[in-house]
Each structure stands twice: as C-alpha cells, then as structure tokens.
Short mmCIF file of C-alpha atoms in Angstrom, two decimals:
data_model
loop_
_atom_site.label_atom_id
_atom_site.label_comp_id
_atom_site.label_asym_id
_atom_site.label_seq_id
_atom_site.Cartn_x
_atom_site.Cartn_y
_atom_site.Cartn_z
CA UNK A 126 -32.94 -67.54 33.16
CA UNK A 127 -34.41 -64.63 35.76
CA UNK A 128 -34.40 -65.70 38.86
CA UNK A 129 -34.89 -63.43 42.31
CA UNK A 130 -32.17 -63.61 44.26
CA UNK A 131 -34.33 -63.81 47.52
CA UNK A 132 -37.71 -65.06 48.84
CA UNK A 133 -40.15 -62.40 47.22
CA UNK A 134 -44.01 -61.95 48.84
CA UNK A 135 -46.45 -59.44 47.74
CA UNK A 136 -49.29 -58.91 49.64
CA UNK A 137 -52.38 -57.21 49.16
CA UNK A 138 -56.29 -57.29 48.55
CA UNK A 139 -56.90 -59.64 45.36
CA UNK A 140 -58.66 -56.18 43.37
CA UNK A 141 -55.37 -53.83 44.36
CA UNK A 142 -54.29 -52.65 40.92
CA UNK A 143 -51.15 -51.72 42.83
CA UNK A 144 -50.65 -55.25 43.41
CA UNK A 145 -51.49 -55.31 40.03
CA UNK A 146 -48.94 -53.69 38.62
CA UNK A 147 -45.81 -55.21 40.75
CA UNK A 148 -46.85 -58.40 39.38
CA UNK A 149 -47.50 -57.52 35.92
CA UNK A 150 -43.48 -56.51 36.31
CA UNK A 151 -42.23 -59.81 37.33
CA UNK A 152 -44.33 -61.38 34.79
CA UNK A 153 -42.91 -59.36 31.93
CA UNK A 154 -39.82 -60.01 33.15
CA UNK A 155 -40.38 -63.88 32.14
CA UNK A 156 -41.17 -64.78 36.02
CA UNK A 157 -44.25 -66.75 37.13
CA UNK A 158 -46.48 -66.71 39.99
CA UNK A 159 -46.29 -69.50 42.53
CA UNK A 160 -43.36 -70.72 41.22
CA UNK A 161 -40.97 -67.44 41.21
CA UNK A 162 -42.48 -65.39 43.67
CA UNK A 163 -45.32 -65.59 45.85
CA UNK A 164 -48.89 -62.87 46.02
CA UNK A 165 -50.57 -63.24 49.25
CA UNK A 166 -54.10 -62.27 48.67
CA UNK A 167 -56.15 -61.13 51.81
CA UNK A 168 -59.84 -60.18 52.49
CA UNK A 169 -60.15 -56.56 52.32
CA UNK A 170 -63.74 -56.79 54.46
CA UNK A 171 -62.11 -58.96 57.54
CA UNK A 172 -58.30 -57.85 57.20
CA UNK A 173 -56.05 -60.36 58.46
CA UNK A 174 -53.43 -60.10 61.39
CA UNK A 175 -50.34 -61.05 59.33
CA UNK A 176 -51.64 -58.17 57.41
CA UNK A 177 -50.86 -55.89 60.17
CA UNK A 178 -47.96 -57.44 61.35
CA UNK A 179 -45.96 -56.53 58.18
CA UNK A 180 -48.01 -53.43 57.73
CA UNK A 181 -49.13 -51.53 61.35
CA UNK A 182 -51.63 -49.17 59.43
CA UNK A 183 -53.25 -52.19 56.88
CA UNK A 184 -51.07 -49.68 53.74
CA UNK A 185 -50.91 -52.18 50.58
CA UNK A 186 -49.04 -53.77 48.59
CA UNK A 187 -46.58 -54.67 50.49
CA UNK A 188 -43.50 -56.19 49.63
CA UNK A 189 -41.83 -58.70 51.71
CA UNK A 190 -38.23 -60.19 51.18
CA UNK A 191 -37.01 -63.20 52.96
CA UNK A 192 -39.68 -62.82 55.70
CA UNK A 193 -39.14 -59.04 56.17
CA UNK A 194 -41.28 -56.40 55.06
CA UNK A 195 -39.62 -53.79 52.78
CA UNK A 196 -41.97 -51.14 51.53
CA UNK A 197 -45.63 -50.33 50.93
CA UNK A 198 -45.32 -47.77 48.08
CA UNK A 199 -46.10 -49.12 44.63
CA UNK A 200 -43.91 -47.16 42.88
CA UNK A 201 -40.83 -47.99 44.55
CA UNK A 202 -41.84 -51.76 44.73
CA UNK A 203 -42.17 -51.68 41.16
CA UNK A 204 -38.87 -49.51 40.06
CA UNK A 205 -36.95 -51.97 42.89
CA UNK A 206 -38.56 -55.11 40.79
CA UNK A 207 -37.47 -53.39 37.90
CA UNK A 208 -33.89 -52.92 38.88
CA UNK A 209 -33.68 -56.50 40.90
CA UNK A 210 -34.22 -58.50 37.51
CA UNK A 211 -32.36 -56.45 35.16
CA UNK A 212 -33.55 -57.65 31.76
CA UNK A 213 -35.55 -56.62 30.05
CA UNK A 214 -35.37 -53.12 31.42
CA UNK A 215 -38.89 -51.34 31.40
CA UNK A 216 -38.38 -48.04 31.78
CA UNK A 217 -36.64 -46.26 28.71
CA UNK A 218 -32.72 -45.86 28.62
CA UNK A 219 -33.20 -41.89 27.77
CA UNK A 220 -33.30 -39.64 30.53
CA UNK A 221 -35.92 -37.97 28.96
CA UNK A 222 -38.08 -40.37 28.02
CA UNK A 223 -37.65 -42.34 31.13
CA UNK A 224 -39.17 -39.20 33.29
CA UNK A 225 -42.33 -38.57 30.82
CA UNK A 226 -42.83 -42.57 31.26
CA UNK A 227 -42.63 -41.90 35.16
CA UNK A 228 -45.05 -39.11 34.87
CA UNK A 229 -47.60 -40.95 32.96
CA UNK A 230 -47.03 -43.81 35.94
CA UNK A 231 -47.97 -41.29 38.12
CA UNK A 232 -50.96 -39.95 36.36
CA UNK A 233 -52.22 -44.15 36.25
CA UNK A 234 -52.54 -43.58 40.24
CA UNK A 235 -54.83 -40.03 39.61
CA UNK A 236 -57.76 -41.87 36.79
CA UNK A 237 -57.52 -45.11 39.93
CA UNK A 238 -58.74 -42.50 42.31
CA UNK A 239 -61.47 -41.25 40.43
CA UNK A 240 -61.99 -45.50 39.81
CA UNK A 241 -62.53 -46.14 43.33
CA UNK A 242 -65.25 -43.36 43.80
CA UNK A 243 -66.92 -44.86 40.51
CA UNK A 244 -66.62 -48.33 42.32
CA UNK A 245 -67.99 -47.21 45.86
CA UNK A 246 -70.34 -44.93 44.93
CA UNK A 247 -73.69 -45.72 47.19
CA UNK A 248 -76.44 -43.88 45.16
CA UNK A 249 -77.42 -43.31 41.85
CA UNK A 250 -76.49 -39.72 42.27
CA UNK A 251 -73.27 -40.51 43.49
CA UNK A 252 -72.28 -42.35 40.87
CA UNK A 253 -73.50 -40.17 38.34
CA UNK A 254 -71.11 -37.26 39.91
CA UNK A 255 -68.54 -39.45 40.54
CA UNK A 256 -68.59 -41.12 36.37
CA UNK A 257 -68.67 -37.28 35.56
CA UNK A 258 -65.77 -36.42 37.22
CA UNK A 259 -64.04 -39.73 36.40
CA UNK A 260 -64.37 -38.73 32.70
CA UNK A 261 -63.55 -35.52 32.76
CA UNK A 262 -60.18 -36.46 34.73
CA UNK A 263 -59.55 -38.89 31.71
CA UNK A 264 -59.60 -36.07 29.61
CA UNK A 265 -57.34 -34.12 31.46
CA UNK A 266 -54.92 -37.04 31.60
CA UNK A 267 -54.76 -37.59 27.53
CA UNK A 268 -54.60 -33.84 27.13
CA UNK A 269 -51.31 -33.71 29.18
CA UNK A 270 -49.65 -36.62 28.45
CA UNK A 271 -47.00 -36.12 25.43
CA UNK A 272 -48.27 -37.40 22.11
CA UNK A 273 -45.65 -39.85 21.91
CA UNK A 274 -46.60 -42.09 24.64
CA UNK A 275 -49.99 -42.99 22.55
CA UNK A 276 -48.27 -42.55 18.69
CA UNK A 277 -45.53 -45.14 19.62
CA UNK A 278 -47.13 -48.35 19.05
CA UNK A 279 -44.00 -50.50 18.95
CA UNK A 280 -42.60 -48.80 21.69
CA UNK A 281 -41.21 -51.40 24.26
CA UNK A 282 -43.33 -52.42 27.43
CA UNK A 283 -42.83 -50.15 30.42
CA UNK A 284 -43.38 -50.20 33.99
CA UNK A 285 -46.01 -47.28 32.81
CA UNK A 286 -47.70 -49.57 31.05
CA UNK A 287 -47.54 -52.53 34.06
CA UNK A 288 -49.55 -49.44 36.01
CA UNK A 289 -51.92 -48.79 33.32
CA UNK A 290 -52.93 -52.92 32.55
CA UNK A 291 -54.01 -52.56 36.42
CA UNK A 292 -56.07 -49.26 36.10
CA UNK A 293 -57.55 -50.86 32.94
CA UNK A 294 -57.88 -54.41 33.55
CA UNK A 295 -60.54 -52.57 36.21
CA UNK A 296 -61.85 -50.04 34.05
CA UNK A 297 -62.76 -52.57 31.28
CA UNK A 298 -63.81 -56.07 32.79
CA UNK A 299 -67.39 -54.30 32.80
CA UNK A 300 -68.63 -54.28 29.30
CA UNK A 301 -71.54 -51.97 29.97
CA UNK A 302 -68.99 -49.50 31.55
CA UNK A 303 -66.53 -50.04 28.39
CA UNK A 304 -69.09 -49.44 25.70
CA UNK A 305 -70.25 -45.92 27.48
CA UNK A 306 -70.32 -43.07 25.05
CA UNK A 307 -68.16 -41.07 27.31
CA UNK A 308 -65.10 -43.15 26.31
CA UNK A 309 -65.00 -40.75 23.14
CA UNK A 310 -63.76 -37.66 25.15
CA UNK A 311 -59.97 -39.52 25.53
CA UNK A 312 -60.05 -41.63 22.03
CA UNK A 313 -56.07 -41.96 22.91
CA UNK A 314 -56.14 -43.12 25.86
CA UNK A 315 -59.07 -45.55 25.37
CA UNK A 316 -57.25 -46.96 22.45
CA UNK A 317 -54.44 -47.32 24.88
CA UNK A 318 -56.53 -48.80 27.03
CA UNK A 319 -57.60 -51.70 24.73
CA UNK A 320 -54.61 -52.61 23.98
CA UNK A 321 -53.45 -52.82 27.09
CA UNK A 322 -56.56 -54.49 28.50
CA UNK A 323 -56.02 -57.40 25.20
CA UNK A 324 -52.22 -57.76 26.91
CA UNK A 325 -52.04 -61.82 27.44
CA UNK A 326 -49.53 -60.98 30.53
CA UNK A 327 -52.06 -57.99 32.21
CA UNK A 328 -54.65 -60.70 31.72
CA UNK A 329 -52.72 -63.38 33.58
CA UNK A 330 -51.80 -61.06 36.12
CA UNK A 331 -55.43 -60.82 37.52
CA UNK A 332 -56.29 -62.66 40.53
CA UNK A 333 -58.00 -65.61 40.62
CA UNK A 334 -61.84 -65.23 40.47
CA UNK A 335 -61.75 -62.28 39.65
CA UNK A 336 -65.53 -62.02 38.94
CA UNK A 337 -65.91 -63.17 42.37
CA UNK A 338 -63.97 -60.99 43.76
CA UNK A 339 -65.29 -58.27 41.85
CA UNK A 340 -69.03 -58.97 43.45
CA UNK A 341 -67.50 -59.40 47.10
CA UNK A 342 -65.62 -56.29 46.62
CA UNK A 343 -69.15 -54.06 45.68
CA UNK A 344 -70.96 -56.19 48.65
CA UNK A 345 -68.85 -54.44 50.77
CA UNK A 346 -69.30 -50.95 49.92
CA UNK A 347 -72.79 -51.58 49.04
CA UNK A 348 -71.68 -50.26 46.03
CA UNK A 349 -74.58 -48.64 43.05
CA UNK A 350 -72.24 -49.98 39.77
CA UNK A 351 -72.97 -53.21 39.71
CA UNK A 352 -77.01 -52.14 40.02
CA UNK A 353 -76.46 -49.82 36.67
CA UNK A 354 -73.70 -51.94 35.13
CA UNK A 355 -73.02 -54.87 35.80
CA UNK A 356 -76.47 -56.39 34.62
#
C-alpha cells in the first residue's frame, strides 16, 4: 500500500489549479485526502498569517513536510510527489518522451495565465480582449505540442495530465464558457480537455464547494464572467 513516509501539507487558495495538480498526483497514486495527506485551504481575499509564516511573500502551493515548509514551485512539488511514492510512475520511462510530457506541463501553466485574465477581467471589453487572446494562445499551444500527446489515447496518466485536469477542471465547470464556438480553433486539445475534465480522480480532486468558491473568488475581483457566463 502507498504510504508517505512523512507528515505531508499542501497549502493554498481552494481555486489554485497548482494545488490542483499536486493533489491530483497523490490521488493517482492511490492516496486520499484527509486520510494520507492533508490540503490546507485558505481565503485568498483575507490571507491568513500561517500563510505567511510558511510562505514570507503569500507564493502558493506550498508544500510542507513534518511542519517545515519545503517549496512553493508546482512543478517541483509535483515531480518530488512523483518520485516520493514511486508507483505508478507518471512521467514516461523514455527520455524522450518524458521531456515532451514536461514541456506540455509547462505549456498547462501558459493557457492558466491567459485563464486568470479571462477570470478577472472587470469590463465587458476586457474580457472580450482577454477571451481573444485566451483562444488564440490555445491555438498556439495545440499547434506546438507533438501529435502524439493527443493521438495516444491509452497512453498512461502523467503528471502532464495532473496539470492539465487543473487548467481544465477551471476552463470547463462553466457550461456557457465550454459550449463557445471558439473551442473549434484547438479541436485536439478540447477533446483532451473533455476527457480530462470526465477524469473521476480530477473531479475528486476539486475543493469542496467549489461553486462557492467559484462565486467568492469573482466577488473579489469584481470579476465581468460570471455577468456574461455564468447565468
């Protein structure tokens, strides 16, 4: 049975696809939350002071062992989380294939940029430029990602994927966003997306209340998408 061999926190806002994706690793690894390893979810409009403590400049997720903090990069939490339970591996044995999988992790962190400017967009025109831009960068994505990342259907889960299921499980909670016409510029990758968002592990990996969440976290950026989308 996996098992951690030490006291394992992550902390973070309960909407950080980061966070996201560190748990979506333990979980595939056949860990549970609350049982094998603790997420420490804090109020991104009134940050806490334990926040700070483990984290001087608020950076999240961070990752706390045994007490002590021990990074706040995403990547590195999730390749250490990776490594620490060793089965099943998710990244790909090959060389290779293991750095195109690390550069389509990376380019899961580029289309959440261009999310959080769809998200916190204030005006009507703002969000207009920034859904423009956010599809455009899409396209850009699927057109320089290898074809094999997409064709291989039976391919194994990968950490890749653990960042994707957060960027998605965003993208695609709002149906009126999902269903936009745009979603035809990066077929690929929106079938990707789908069945990555259908994932029964991405989906328990959420936070709870999401919906909740999802309304405090556009109260405080008085954001325009839930005006044009969410209704």
């Amino acid at each position: 049975m996996n098992k951690l061999q030490n006291s394992t926190t992550l902390m973070s806002h309960p909407l950080c696809p980061h966070n996201q994706r560190a748990v979506i690793t333990l979980m595939k690894k056949g860990l549970q939350r609350d049982q094998d390893f603790a997420v420490d979810y804090v109020d991104l409009a009134n940050l806490p002071e334990r926040l700070f403590r483990v984290s001087p400049k608020g950076q999240m997720p961070v990752l706390i062992i045994d007490d002590q903090p021990v990074s706040t990069d995403a990547m590195r939490i999730a390749e250490y989380l990776n490594e620490e339970i060793a089965q099943p591996n998710l990244y790909p044995v090959k060389p290779l294939a293991k750095l195109a999988h690390r550069e389509f992790l990376a380019k899961a962190d580029a289309a959440l940029n261009l999310m959080r400017d769809v998200y916190t967009a204030k005006t009507s025109d703002a969000l207009d430029e920034a859904t423009e831009k956010y599809f455009a960068g899409l396209k850009e994505i699927q057109g320089s990602t290898p074809a094999a990342i997409f064709e291989n259907a039976s391919r194994e889960f990968s950490l890749a994927d653990a960042a994707w299921g957060g960027f998605f499980s965003l993208a695609f909670y709002f149906d009126n966003f999902r269903r936009l016409a745009a979603w035809e510029n990066a077929p690929k990758l929106h079938a990707y997306g789908k069945k990555l968002y259908a994932d029964e592990t991405v989906q328990n990996s959420r936070c709870p209340n999401y919906n909740a969440e999802f309304t405090h976290f556009f109260g405080i950026f008085d954001s325009e998408f839930p005006r044009r989308f969410s209704t």
